[in-house]
C-alpha positions as a LaTeX table, in Angstrom:
\begin{tabular}{lrrr}
\hline
Residue & $x$ (\AA) & $y$ (\AA) & $z$ (\AA) \\
\hline
Unk1 & 106.83 & 122.53 & 105.41 \\
Unk2 & 105.49 & 119.34 & 104.05 \\
Unk3 & 103.58 & 119.65 & 100.57 \\
Unk4 & 100.87 & 117.43 & 99.11 \\
Unk5 & 103.22 & 117.05 & 96.21 \\
Unk6 & 106.19 & 115.62 & 98.10 \\
Unk7 & 107.59 & 112.49 & 96.77 \\
Unk8 & 107.45 & 109.80 & 99.51 \\
Unk9 & 107.37 & 105.99 & 100.03 \\
Unk10 & 104.88 & 103.53 & 101.53 \\
Unk11 & 107.19 & 100.77 & 102.11 \\
Unk12 & 108.53 & 99.83 & 98.61 \\
Unk13 & 105.81 & 101.93 & 96.85 \\
Unk14 & 107.02 & 105.24 & 95.53 \\
Unk15 & 104.56 & 107.96 & 95.28 \\
Unk16 & 104.99 & 111.12 & 93.17 \\
Unk17 & 102.57 & 112.82 & 95.74 \\
Unk18 & 100.43 & 112.35 & 98.82 \\
Unk19 & 97.13 & 111.89 & 96.79 \\
Unk20 & 95.53 & 108.45 & 96.58 \\
Unk21 & 92.59 & 107.38 & 94.69 \\
Unk22 & 90.39 & 105.31 & 97.38 \\
Unk23 & 88.91 & 101.99 & 96.14 \\
Unk24 & 85.76 & 102.91 & 94.25 \\
Unk25 & 83.25 & 100.63 & 92.74 \\
Unk26 & 83.12 & 101.25 & 89.00 \\
Unk27 & 80.42 & 98.74 & 88.08 \\
Unk28 & 82.37 & 97.99 & 84.87 \\
Unk29 & 83.94 & 94.48 & 85.25 \\
Unk30 & 82.14 & 91.74 & 83.19 \\
Unk31 & 79.85 & 89.05 & 84.62 \\
Unk32 & 82.68 & 86.73 & 85.80 \\
Unk33 & 84.57 & 89.73 & 87.65 \\
Unk34 & 87.28 & 90.34 & 84.80 \\
Unk35 & 88.46 & 93.37 & 83.80 \\
Unk36 & 87.16 & 95.13 & 80.64 \\
Unk37 & 88.81 & 97.38 & 78.14 \\
Unk38 & 86.46 & 100.19 & 79.52 \\
Unk39 & 87.64 & 99.57 & 82.96 \\
Unk40 & 91.38 & 99.52 & 82.19 \\
Unk41 & 90.81 & 103.00 & 80.49 \\
Unk42 & 89.43 & 104.32 & 83.76 \\
Unk43 & 92.76 & 103.36 & 85.54 \\
Unk44 & 94.85 & 104.67 & 82.68 \\
Unk45 & 93.06 & 108.03 & 82.80 \\
Unk46 & 93.65 & 108.28 & 86.49 \\
Unk47 & 97.35 & 107.39 & 86.31 \\
Unk48 & 97.65 & 110.05 & 83.55 \\
Unk49 & 95.96 & 112.38 & 85.65 \\
Unk50 & 98.79 & 112.57 & 87.93 \\
Unk51 & 97.45 & 110.59 & 91.13 \\
Unk52 & 100.13 & 109.42 & 93.59 \\
Unk53 & 98.62 & 105.77 & 94.17 \\
Unk54 & 95.75 & 104.08 & 92.95 \\
Unk55 & 93.65 & 101.59 & 95.05 \\
Unk56 & 91.52 & 99.26 & 92.94 \\
Unk57 & 87.88 & 98.89 & 93.53 \\
Unk58 & 86.97 & 96.01 & 96.10 \\
Unk59 & 87.97 & 92.71 & 94.49 \\
Unk60 & 86.51 & 89.47 & 95.75 \\
Unk61 & 88.86 & 86.67 & 96.38 \\
Unk62 & 87.02 & 83.46 & 95.53 \\
Unk63 & 84.76 & 82.18 & 92.84 \\
Unk64 & 81.87 & 81.80 & 95.43 \\
Unk65 & 82.04 & 85.09 & 96.89 \\
Unk66 & 78.98 & 87.34 & 96.85 \\
Unk67 & 79.64 & 90.18 & 94.24 \\
Unk68 & 77.50 & 93.12 & 93.18 \\
Unk69 & 76.96 & 93.90 & 89.47 \\
Unk70 & 80.40 & 94.96 & 87.59 \\
Unk71 & 82.50 & 94.08 & 90.81 \\
Unk72 & 86.08 & 92.91 & 90.19 \\
Unk73 & 87.33 & 89.33 & 91.19 \\
Unk74 & 90.57 & 87.46 & 91.42 \\
Unk75 & 89.50 & 83.88 & 92.22 \\
Unk76 & 92.00 & 82.10 & 90.30 \\
Unk77 & 95.22 & 82.12 & 88.19 \\
Unk78 & 93.39 & 82.58 & 84.87 \\
Unk79 & 92.66 & 86.18 & 86.01 \\
Unk80 & 96.46 & 87.18 & 86.41 \\
Unk81 & 97.51 & 87.96 & 82.77 \\
Unk82 & 94.69 & 90.52 & 82.36 \\
Unk83 & 95.54 & 92.13 & 85.78 \\
Unk84 & 99.09 & 92.12 & 84.46 \\
Unk85 & 97.98 & 94.10 & 81.51 \\
Unk86 & 96.17 & 96.70 & 83.89 \\
Unk87 & 99.37 & 96.96 & 86.11 \\
Unk88 & 101.60 & 97.65 & 82.99 \\
Unk89 & 99.11 & 100.20 & 81.85 \\
Unk90 & 99.13 & 102.23 & 85.12 \\
Unk91 & 102.86 & 101.96 & 85.60 \\
Unk92 & 103.68 & 103.22 & 82.07 \\
Unk93 & 101.47 & 106.26 & 83.11 \\
Unk94 & 103.90 & 106.78 & 86.19 \\
Unk95 & 101.50 & 105.48 & 88.99 \\
Unk96 & 101.77 & 102.43 & 91.40 \\
Unk97 & 98.58 & 100.41 & 92.03 \\
Unk98 & 97.69 & 98.39 & 94.86 \\
Unk99 & 94.61 & 95.89 & 94.76 \\
Unk100 & 92.00 & 95.97 & 97.49 \\
Unk101 & 90.67 & 92.40 & 98.51 \\
Unk102 & 87.38 & 91.72 & 99.90 \\
Unk103 & 85.12 & 88.87 & 100.98 \\
Unk104 & 81.54 & 90.08 & 101.34 \\
Unk105 & 79.72 & 86.68 & 101.69 \\
Unk106 & 79.04 & 83.55 & 99.70 \\
Unk107 & 76.72 & 82.56 & 97.02 \\
Unk108 & 75.02 & 85.41 & 96.62 \\
Unk109 & 74.46 & 86.26 & 100.56 \\
Unk110 & 75.94 & 89.12 & 102.32 \\
Unk111 & 77.32 & 87.47 & 105.49 \\
Unk112 & 77.41 & 88.54 & 109.07 \\
Unk113 & 79.75 & 87.34 & 111.72 \\
Unk114 & 77.30 & 84.89 & 112.75 \\
Unk115 & 77.17 & 83.06 & 109.33 \\
Unk116 & 80.49 & 81.36 & 108.99 \\
Unk117 & 81.65 & 78.31 & 110.86 \\
Unk118 & 85.39 & 78.16 & 112.24 \\
Unk119 & 86.33 & 76.12 & 109.19 \\
Unk120 & 84.71 & 78.88 & 106.88 \\
Unk121 & 86.94 & 81.41 & 108.66 \\
Unk122 & 89.84 & 79.57 & 108.32 \\
Unk123 & 88.95 & 78.97 & 104.52 \\
Unk124 & 88.58 & 82.63 & 104.11 \\
Unk125 & 91.97 & 83.56 & 105.58 \\
Unk126 & 93.51 & 81.06 & 103.21 \\
Unk127 & 91.59 & 82.78 & 100.32 \\
Unk128 & 93.05 & 86.17 & 101.29 \\
Unk129 & 96.38 & 84.72 & 101.16 \\
Unk130 & 95.98 & 83.11 & 97.87 \\
Unk131 & 94.52 & 86.20 & 96.30 \\
Unk132 & 97.35 & 88.34 & 97.58 \\
Unk133 & 99.75 & 86.10 & 95.94 \\
Unk134 & 97.90 & 86.22 & 92.66 \\
Unk135 & 97.95 & 90.05 & 92.91 \\
Unk136 & 101.64 & 89.96 & 93.63 \\
Unk137 & 102.10 & 87.80 & 90.44 \\
Unk138 & 100.28 & 90.07 & 88.42 \\
Unk139 & 102.51 & 92.86 & 89.39 \\
Unk140 & 100.45 & 94.90 & 91.82 \\
Unk141 & 102.69 & 97.15 & 94.07 \\
Unk142 & 100.65 & 95.88 & 97.12 \\
Unk143 & 97.51 & 94.79 & 98.63 \\
Unk144 & 94.77 & 96.35 & 100.79 \\
Unk145 & 92.46 & 94.33 & 103.21 \\
Unk146 & 89.07 & 96.03 & 103.28 \\
Unk147 & 87.71 & 96.12 & 106.89 \\
Unk148 & 85.52 & 99.17 & 106.60 \\
Unk149 & 82.09 & 100.36 & 105.91 \\
Unk150 & 80.01 & 97.79 & 107.76 \\
Unk151 & 80.80 & 94.81 & 105.32 \\
Unk152 & 81.43 & 91.29 & 106.58 \\
Unk153 & 85.18 & 91.67 & 107.96 \\
Unk154 & 84.31 & 95.14 & 109.36 \\
Unk155 & 81.39 & 93.69 & 111.22 \\
Unk156 & 83.66 & 91.59 & 113.36 \\
Unk157 & 84.85 & 94.67 & 114.94 \\
Unk158 & 81.45 & 95.82 & 116.10 \\
Unk159 & 80.58 & 94.66 & 119.47 \\
Unk160 & 76.81 & 94.92 & 118.51 \\
Unk161 & 76.94 & 93.14 & 115.37 \\
Unk162 & 79.39 & 90.47 & 116.19 \\
Unk163 & 77.33 & 88.02 & 118.31 \\
Unk164 & 79.74 & 85.09 & 118.27 \\
Unk165 & 80.61 & 83.43 & 121.31 \\
Unk166 & 83.90 & 81.63 & 120.29 \\
Unk167 & 87.40 & 83.14 & 119.98 \\
Unk168 & 86.22 & 85.52 & 117.15 \\
Unk169 & 83.58 & 87.27 & 119.12 \\
Unk170 & 82.86 & 88.79 & 122.62 \\
Unk171 & 86.14 & 90.58 & 123.87 \\
Unk172 & 87.98 & 93.34 & 121.80 \\
Unk173 & 90.88 & 90.91 & 121.46 \\
Unk174 & 88.48 & 88.38 & 119.97 \\
Unk175 & 86.92 & 90.86 & 117.60 \\
Unk176 & 90.18 & 91.80 & 115.97 \\
Unk177 & 91.40 & 88.14 & 115.50 \\
Unk178 & 90.01 & 87.44 & 112.20 \\
Unk179 & 91.53 & 90.47 & 110.59 \\
Unk180 & 94.74 & 89.84 & 112.14 \\
Unk181 & 94.96 & 86.44 & 111.00 \\
Unk182 & 94.30 & 87.52 & 107.43 \\
Unk183 & 97.30 & 90.01 & 107.58 \\
Unk184 & 99.44 & 87.47 & 108.92 \\
Unk185 & 98.50 & 84.85 & 106.16 \\
Unk186 & 99.00 & 87.49 & 103.54 \\
Unk187 & 102.47 & 88.32 & 105.12 \\
Unk188 & 103.58 & 84.70 & 105.29 \\
Unk189 & 102.58 & 84.16 & 101.56 \\
Unk190 & 103.72 & 87.27 & 99.93 \\
Unk191 & 107.00 & 88.03 & 102.12 \\
Unk192 & 107.64 & 90.70 & 104.73 \\
Unk193 & 108.65 & 93.20 & 102.00 \\
Unk194 & 105.49 & 93.31 & 100.04 \\
Unk195 & 103.25 & 96.25 & 100.82 \\
Unk196 & 100.31 & 95.49 & 102.81 \\
Unk197 & 97.74 & 98.10 & 103.65 \\
Unk198 & 94.40 & 98.02 & 105.66 \\
Unk199 & 91.36 & 100.05 & 105.27 \\
Unk200 & 89.44 & 100.11 & 108.69 \\
Unk201 & 86.51 & 101.91 & 110.23 \\
Unk202 & 87.45 & 104.20 & 113.07 \\
Unk203 & 83.51 & 103.84 & 114.14 \\
Unk204 & 80.39 & 102.55 & 112.69 \\
Unk205 & 78.75 & 105.54 & 114.46 \\
Unk206 & 76.18 & 103.45 & 116.22 \\
Unk207 & 75.86 & 103.68 & 119.91 \\
Unk208 & 78.48 & 101.79 & 122.00 \\
Unk209 & 79.43 & 99.88 & 118.92 \\
Unk210 & 83.04 & 99.35 & 120.37 \\
Unk211 & 84.61 & 99.81 & 116.98 \\
Unk212 & 86.98 & 102.57 & 117.86 \\
Unk213 & 88.47 & 100.42 & 120.82 \\
Unk214 & 88.71 & 97.42 & 118.15 \\
Unk215 & 90.22 & 99.78 & 115.43 \\
Unk216 & 93.08 & 100.94 & 117.76 \\
Unk217 & 93.91 & 97.59 & 119.13 \\
Unk218 & 93.97 & 96.13 & 115.53 \\
Unk219 & 96.16 & 98.90 & 114.34 \\
Unk220 & 98.56 & 98.78 & 117.17 \\
Unk221 & 99.01 & 94.92 & 116.50 \\
Unk222 & 99.12 & 95.55 & 112.82 \\
Unk223 & 101.83 & 97.91 & 113.28 \\
Unk224 & 103.94 & 95.52 & 115.22 \\
Unk225 & 103.39 & 93.06 & 112.54 \\
Unk226 & 104.70 & 95.47 & 109.97 \\
Unk227 & 101.60 & 96.95 & 108.28 \\
Unk228 & 102.64 & 99.38 & 105.62 \\
Unk229 & 99.89 & 101.93 & 105.88 \\
Unk230 & 96.54 & 102.25 & 107.56 \\
Unk231 & 93.56 & 103.96 & 105.72 \\
Unk232 & 91.00 & 105.37 & 108.23 \\
Unk233 & 87.40 & 105.46 & 107.21 \\
Unk234 & 84.13 & 105.32 & 109.22 \\
Unk235 & 80.41 & 104.73 & 108.85 \\
Unk236 & 78.44 & 101.93 & 107.19 \\
Unk237 & 76.76 & 101.87 & 103.99 \\
Unk238 & 73.29 & 101.76 & 105.17 \\
Unk239 & 73.55 & 105.04 & 106.94 \\
Unk240 & 73.84 & 108.74 & 105.65 \\
Unk241 & 77.26 & 110.11 & 104.90 \\
Unk242 & 78.93 & 111.85 & 106.52 \\
Unk243 & 77.58 & 110.18 & 109.74 \\
Unk244 & 75.46 & 112.59 & 111.93 \\
Unk245 & 77.25 & 114.90 & 114.48 \\
Unk246 & 80.57 & 114.97 & 112.77 \\
Unk247 & 82.38 & 118.36 & 113.88 \\
Unk248 & 84.02 & 118.98 & 110.27 \\
Unk249 & 82.39 & 119.57 & 107.13 \\
Unk250 & 85.43 & 118.25 & 105.29 \\
Unk251 & 88.16 & 115.40 & 105.95 \\
Unk252 & 85.59 & 114.18 & 108.63 \\
Unk253 & 87.54 & 111.44 & 110.26 \\
Unk254 & 90.79 & 113.50 & 110.61 \\
Unk255 & 90.95 & 113.15 & 114.48 \\
Unk256 & 90.67 & 109.21 & 114.26 \\
Unk257 & 93.40 & 109.21 & 111.61 \\
Unk258 & 95.60 & 111.67 & 113.68 \\
Unk259 & 95.15 & 109.51 & 116.75 \\
Unk260 & 96.03 & 106.14 & 114.61 \\
Unk261 & 99.13 & 107.78 & 113.38 \\
Unk262 & 100.23 & 108.89 & 116.69 \\
Unk263 & 99.80 & 105.44 & 118.39 \\
Unk264 & 101.05 & 103.34 & 115.65 \\
Unk265 & 103.81 & 105.29 & 113.98 \\
Unk266 & 102.54 & 103.76 & 110.65 \\
Unk267 & 101.52 & 106.15 & 107.71 \\
Unk268 & 98.02 & 107.08 & 108.26 \\
Unk269 & 95.82 & 107.73 & 104.90 \\
Unk270 & 92.70 & 109.78 & 105.66 \\
Unk271 & 89.57 & 109.14 & 103.51 \\
Unk272 & 86.19 & 110.88 & 103.92 \\
Unk273 & 85.13 & 114.05 & 102.10 \\
Unk274 & 88.73 & 115.34 & 101.52 \\
Unk275 & 87.92 & 118.36 & 99.17 \\
Unk276 & 90.30 & 121.44 & 99.72 \\
Unk277 & 93.98 & 121.35 & 99.34 \\
Unk278 & 94.58 & 124.05 & 102.01 \\
Unk279 & 92.70 & 121.97 & 104.60 \\
Unk280 & 94.70 & 118.81 & 103.69 \\
Unk281 & 98.00 & 120.56 & 103.82 \\
Unk282 & 97.15 & 121.89 & 107.25 \\
Unk283 & 96.35 & 118.39 & 108.45 \\
Unk284 & 99.49 & 116.87 & 106.67 \\
Unk285 & 101.70 & 119.47 & 108.85 \\
Unk286 & 99.88 & 119.45 & 112.20 \\
Unk287 & 97.84 & 116.12 & 112.49 \\
Unk288 & 100.59 & 113.61 & 111.63 \\
Unk289 & 98.55 & 112.48 & 108.71 \\
Unk290 & 100.67 & 111.45 & 105.80 \\
Unk291 & 98.29 & 110.67 & 102.84 \\
Unk292 & 94.89 & 111.63 & 101.52 \\
Unk293 & 92.60 & 109.30 & 99.54 \\
Unk294 & 89.54 & 110.39 & 97.57 \\
Unk295 & 86.85 & 108.60 & 95.78 \\
Unk296 & 83.94 & 110.63 & 94.04 \\
Unk297 & 86.21 & 113.56 & 93.38 \\
Unk298 & 88.20 & 111.45 & 91.08 \\
Unk299 & 85.04 & 110.38 & 89.19 \\
Unk300 & 84.42 & 113.92 & 88.25 \\
Unk301 & 88.32 & 115.02 & 87.82 \\
Unk302 & 90.37 & 112.08 & 87.03 \\
Unk303 & 93.13 & 114.61 & 86.80 \\
Unk304 & 92.50 & 116.19 & 90.08 \\
Unk305 & 96.18 & 115.71 & 91.30 \\
Unk306 & 97.50 & 117.74 & 88.35 \\
Unk307 & 94.79 & 120.26 & 88.77 \\
Unk308 & 95.56 & 120.87 & 92.44 \\
Unk309 & 99.26 & 121.11 & 91.50 \\
Unk310 & 98.29 & 124.02 & 89.44 \\
Unk311 & 95.24 & 125.43 & 91.23 \\
Unk312 & 96.31 & 124.83 & 94.98 \\
Unk313 & 93.55 & 127.38 & 96.00 \\
Unk314 & 90.64 & 125.64 & 94.34 \\
Unk315 & 88.48 & 122.77 & 96.03 \\
Unk316 & 87.71 & 119.72 & 94.17 \\
Unk317 & 84.61 & 120.30 & 91.87 \\
Unk318 & 82.84 & 117.05 & 93.22 \\
Unk319 & 79.35 & 117.98 & 94.87 \\
Unk320 & 79.07 & 114.72 & 96.86 \\
Unk321 & 75.63 & 114.38 & 95.32 \\
Unk322 & 75.99 & 110.48 & 94.63 \\
Unk323 & 74.50 & 111.14 & 91.16 \\
Unk324 & 77.51 & 108.99 & 90.02 \\
Unk325 & 75.90 & 105.78 & 91.55 \\
Unk326 & 72.66 & 105.98 & 89.81 \\
Unk327 & 74.07 & 105.96 & 86.24 \\
Unk328 & 72.74 & 103.08 & 84.02 \\
Unk329 & 76.31 & 102.65 & 82.54 \\
Unk330 & 78.59 & 102.34 & 85.56 \\
Unk331 & 79.62 & 104.52 & 88.31 \\
Unk332 & 80.35 & 107.76 & 86.59 \\
Unk333 & 80.03 & 111.49 & 87.15 \\
Unk334 & 77.22 & 112.98 & 84.87 \\
Unk335 & 78.61 & 116.57 & 85.36 \\
Unk336 & 82.06 & 115.70 & 83.88 \\
Unk337 & 82.96 & 118.05 & 81.14 \\
\hline
\end{tabular}
């Protein structure tokens, strides 16, 4: 029987358990998107707490990319040394770390698929590749492409939101093209053995959005191209979470993640209200889902992995109340003891 505390590998990344800290906006970077000592301490605490893998908060790839306050960035080589300090801190505490890469838009605007020209798209693809190389040079164990939650890249998968009439819109094959080109660019620049993950929406949960079809096609192609793992999420930031009509109170995207695992053979990471070890263990042994990522529970309990090892019958203490996002000094849980 498989356990949440099996030692496994995602590509060349060795994990001490199957629990992953999913990308979480901390709102603690400085105005230029650089790491701060406080933010490094957040990651050190997570690593000390026993998590199997840390995925950083979304990190913008270019200097003109739109950012929200406190958001990380890696736009040029001057950012590499301090990220190397972060990586060393996390590694010294026994955890691997992956950088999540994102492009929300440019010059303060949050883009939709209709905004970029073909030349813009080609430039963004190149930007992802260059940022991945910087992350690799900084020592990160891999990178993750953020194509979820209704942000810019995610919208290309949505048949209603992607209104382009060129090779990046229309058919499902066209709607996945941008994501596949980014993955190909990163692979070409970092090498075939450097772990590459993707976070992708199974659905935006809008009527006839076409995202599930695009998700399946993209994941099949990414698997053929050697993707290391697929983190399956869903919904968009402007809507309630979990999406209305979900059949489960916990681990809400489980059926989608199980299907992605089945059709690709690639390790599937399930995110979305993972709260109870017994539920996760059951999915691990029956649904083909290999890993479970969590966000808000790690804000309340950075040592959640160690806690669950010693208390396998206890759910996470997180109330999913979102009070963490309303604090004046960063994305922190006000109920931490």
